[in-house]
Coordinates of C-alpha atoms in Angstrom, one line a residue:
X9 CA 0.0 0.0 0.0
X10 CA 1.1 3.1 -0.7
X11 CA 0.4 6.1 1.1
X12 CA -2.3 8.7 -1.1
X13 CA -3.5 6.2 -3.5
X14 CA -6.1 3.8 -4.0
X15 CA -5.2 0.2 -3.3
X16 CA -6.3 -2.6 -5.9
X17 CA -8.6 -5.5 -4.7
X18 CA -9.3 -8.5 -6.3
X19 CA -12.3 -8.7 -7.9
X20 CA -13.9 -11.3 -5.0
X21 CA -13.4 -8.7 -2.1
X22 CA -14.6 -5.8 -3.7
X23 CA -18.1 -8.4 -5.0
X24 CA -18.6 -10.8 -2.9
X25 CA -21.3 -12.6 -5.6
X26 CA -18.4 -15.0 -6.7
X27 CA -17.6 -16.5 -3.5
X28 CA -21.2 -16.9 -2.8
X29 CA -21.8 -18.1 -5.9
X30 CA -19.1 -20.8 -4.6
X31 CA -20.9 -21.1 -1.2
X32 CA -24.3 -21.7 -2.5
X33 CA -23.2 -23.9 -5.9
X34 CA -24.9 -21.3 -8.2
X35 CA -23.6 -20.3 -11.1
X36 CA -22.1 -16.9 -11.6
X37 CA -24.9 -15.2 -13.0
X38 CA -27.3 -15.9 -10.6
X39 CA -25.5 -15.0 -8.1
X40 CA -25.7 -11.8 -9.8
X41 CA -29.0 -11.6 -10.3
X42 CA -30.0 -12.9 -6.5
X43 CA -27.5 -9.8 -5.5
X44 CA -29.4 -7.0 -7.6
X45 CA -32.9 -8.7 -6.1
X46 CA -31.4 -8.2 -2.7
X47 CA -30.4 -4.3 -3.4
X48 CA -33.8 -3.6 -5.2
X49 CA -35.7 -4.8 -2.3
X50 CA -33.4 -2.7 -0.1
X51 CA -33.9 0.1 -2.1
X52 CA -37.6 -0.6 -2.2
X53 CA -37.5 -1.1 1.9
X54 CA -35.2 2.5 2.0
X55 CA -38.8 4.2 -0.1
X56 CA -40.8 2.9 2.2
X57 CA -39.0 4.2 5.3
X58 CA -38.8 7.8 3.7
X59 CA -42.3 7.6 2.8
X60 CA -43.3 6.7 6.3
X61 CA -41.2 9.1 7.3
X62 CA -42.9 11.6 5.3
X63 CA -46.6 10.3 6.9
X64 CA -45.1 11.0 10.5
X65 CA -43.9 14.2 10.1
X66 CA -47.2 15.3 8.2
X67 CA -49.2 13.7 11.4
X68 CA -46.7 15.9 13.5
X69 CA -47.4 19.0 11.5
X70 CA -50.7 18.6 11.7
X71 CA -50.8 17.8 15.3
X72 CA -49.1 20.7 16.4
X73 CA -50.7 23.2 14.0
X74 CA -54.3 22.3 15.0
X75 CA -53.0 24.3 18.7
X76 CA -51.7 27.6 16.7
X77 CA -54.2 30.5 18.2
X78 CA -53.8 33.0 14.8
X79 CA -54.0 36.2 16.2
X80 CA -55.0 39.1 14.2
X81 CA -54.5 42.6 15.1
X82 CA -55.8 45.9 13.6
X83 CA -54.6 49.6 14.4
X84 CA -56.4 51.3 17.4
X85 CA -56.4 48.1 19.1
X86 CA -54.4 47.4 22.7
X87 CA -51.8 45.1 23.2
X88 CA -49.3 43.9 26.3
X89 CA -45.7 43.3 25.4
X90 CA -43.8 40.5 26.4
X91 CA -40.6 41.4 28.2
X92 CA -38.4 38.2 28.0
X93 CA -35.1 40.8 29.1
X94 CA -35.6 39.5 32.9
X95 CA -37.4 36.1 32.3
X96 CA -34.7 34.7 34.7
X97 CA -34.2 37.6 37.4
X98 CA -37.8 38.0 38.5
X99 CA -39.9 36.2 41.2
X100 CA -42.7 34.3 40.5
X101 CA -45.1 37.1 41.4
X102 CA -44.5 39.4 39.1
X103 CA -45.7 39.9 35.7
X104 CA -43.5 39.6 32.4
X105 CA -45.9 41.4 30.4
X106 CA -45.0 44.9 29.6
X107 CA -47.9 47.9 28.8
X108 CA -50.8 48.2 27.8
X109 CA -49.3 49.8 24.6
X110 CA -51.9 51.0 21.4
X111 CA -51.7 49.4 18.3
X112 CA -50.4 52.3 15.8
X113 CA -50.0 50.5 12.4
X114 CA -49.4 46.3 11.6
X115 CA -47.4 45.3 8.9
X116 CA -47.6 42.4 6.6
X117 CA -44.3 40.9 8.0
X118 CA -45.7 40.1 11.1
X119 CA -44.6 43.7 12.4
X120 CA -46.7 46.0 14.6
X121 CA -46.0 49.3 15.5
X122 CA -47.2 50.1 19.1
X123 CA -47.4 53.6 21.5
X124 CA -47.6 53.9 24.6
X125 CA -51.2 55.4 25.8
X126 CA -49.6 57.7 28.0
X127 CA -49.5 62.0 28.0
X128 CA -45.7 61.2 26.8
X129 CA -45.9 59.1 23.7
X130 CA -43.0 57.0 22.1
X131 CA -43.6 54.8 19.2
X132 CA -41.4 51.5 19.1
X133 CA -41.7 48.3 16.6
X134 CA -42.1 45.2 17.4
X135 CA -42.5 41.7 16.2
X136 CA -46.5 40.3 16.9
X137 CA -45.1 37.6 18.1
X138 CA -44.4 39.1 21.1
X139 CA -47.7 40.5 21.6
X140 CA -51.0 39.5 23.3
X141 CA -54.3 41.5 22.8
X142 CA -56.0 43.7 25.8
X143 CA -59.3 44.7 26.6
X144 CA -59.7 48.2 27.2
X145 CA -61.1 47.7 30.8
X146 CA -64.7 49.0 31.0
X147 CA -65.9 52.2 32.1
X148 CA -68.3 53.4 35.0
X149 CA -70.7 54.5 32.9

């Protein structure tokens, strides 16, 4: 053997049909055709696995897709904000969720534009992801 090239086999360890063709007393070629049977039906057994494969992860998509809330917002609307800066710092008592903020303006990206409904306003973008929809809380009246 030499280092960087490719070695040369005989011909009987490279295909091993002759020396089961010697094993089983068949002749040559069929030994060769019982060897391409066996690699079509591995082939055929390899489709069926991707194809179940396929089924399952369909069943899966499905599965978790049937749980997917779609939430639709529209401008003039009121959101809370999800603030996952301190998910680990705070206690178990107080709330993650940021605002209310307004809904200014909701993009087709999934983007949403929110203000705050306070005297001082400042606009910031966000992703709608992030966002959960609140009712205006009612009034005395």
């Amino acid at each position: 053997m030499v280092y960087g090239k490719t070695t040369m086999m005989p011909i009987e360890f490279e295909y091993k049909t002759l020396r089961k063709a010697l094993q089983l007393n068949m002749t040559l070629s069929e030994a060769q055709k019982d060897h391409i049977k066996q690699l079509n039906a591995l082939d055929e057994l390899r489709n069926m696995a991707v194809q179940h494969t396929k089924i399952i992860q369909h069943q899966q998509a499905k599965w978790h897709d049937k749980y997917i809330k779609e939430r639709k917002f529209k401008s003039g609307d009121w959101a809370l904000l999800y603030d996952s800066r301190y998910k680990d710092t705070m206690g178990k008592v107080h709330t993650r969720w940021l605002g209310p903020y307004e809904i200014v303006e909701v993009f087709q990206n999934g983007a949403v534009r929110l203000t705050t409904i306070d005297p001082v306003r400042f606009k910031l973008l966000v992703n709608s992801h992030r966002l959960r929809l609140y009712h205006k809380p009612a009034t005395k009246e």
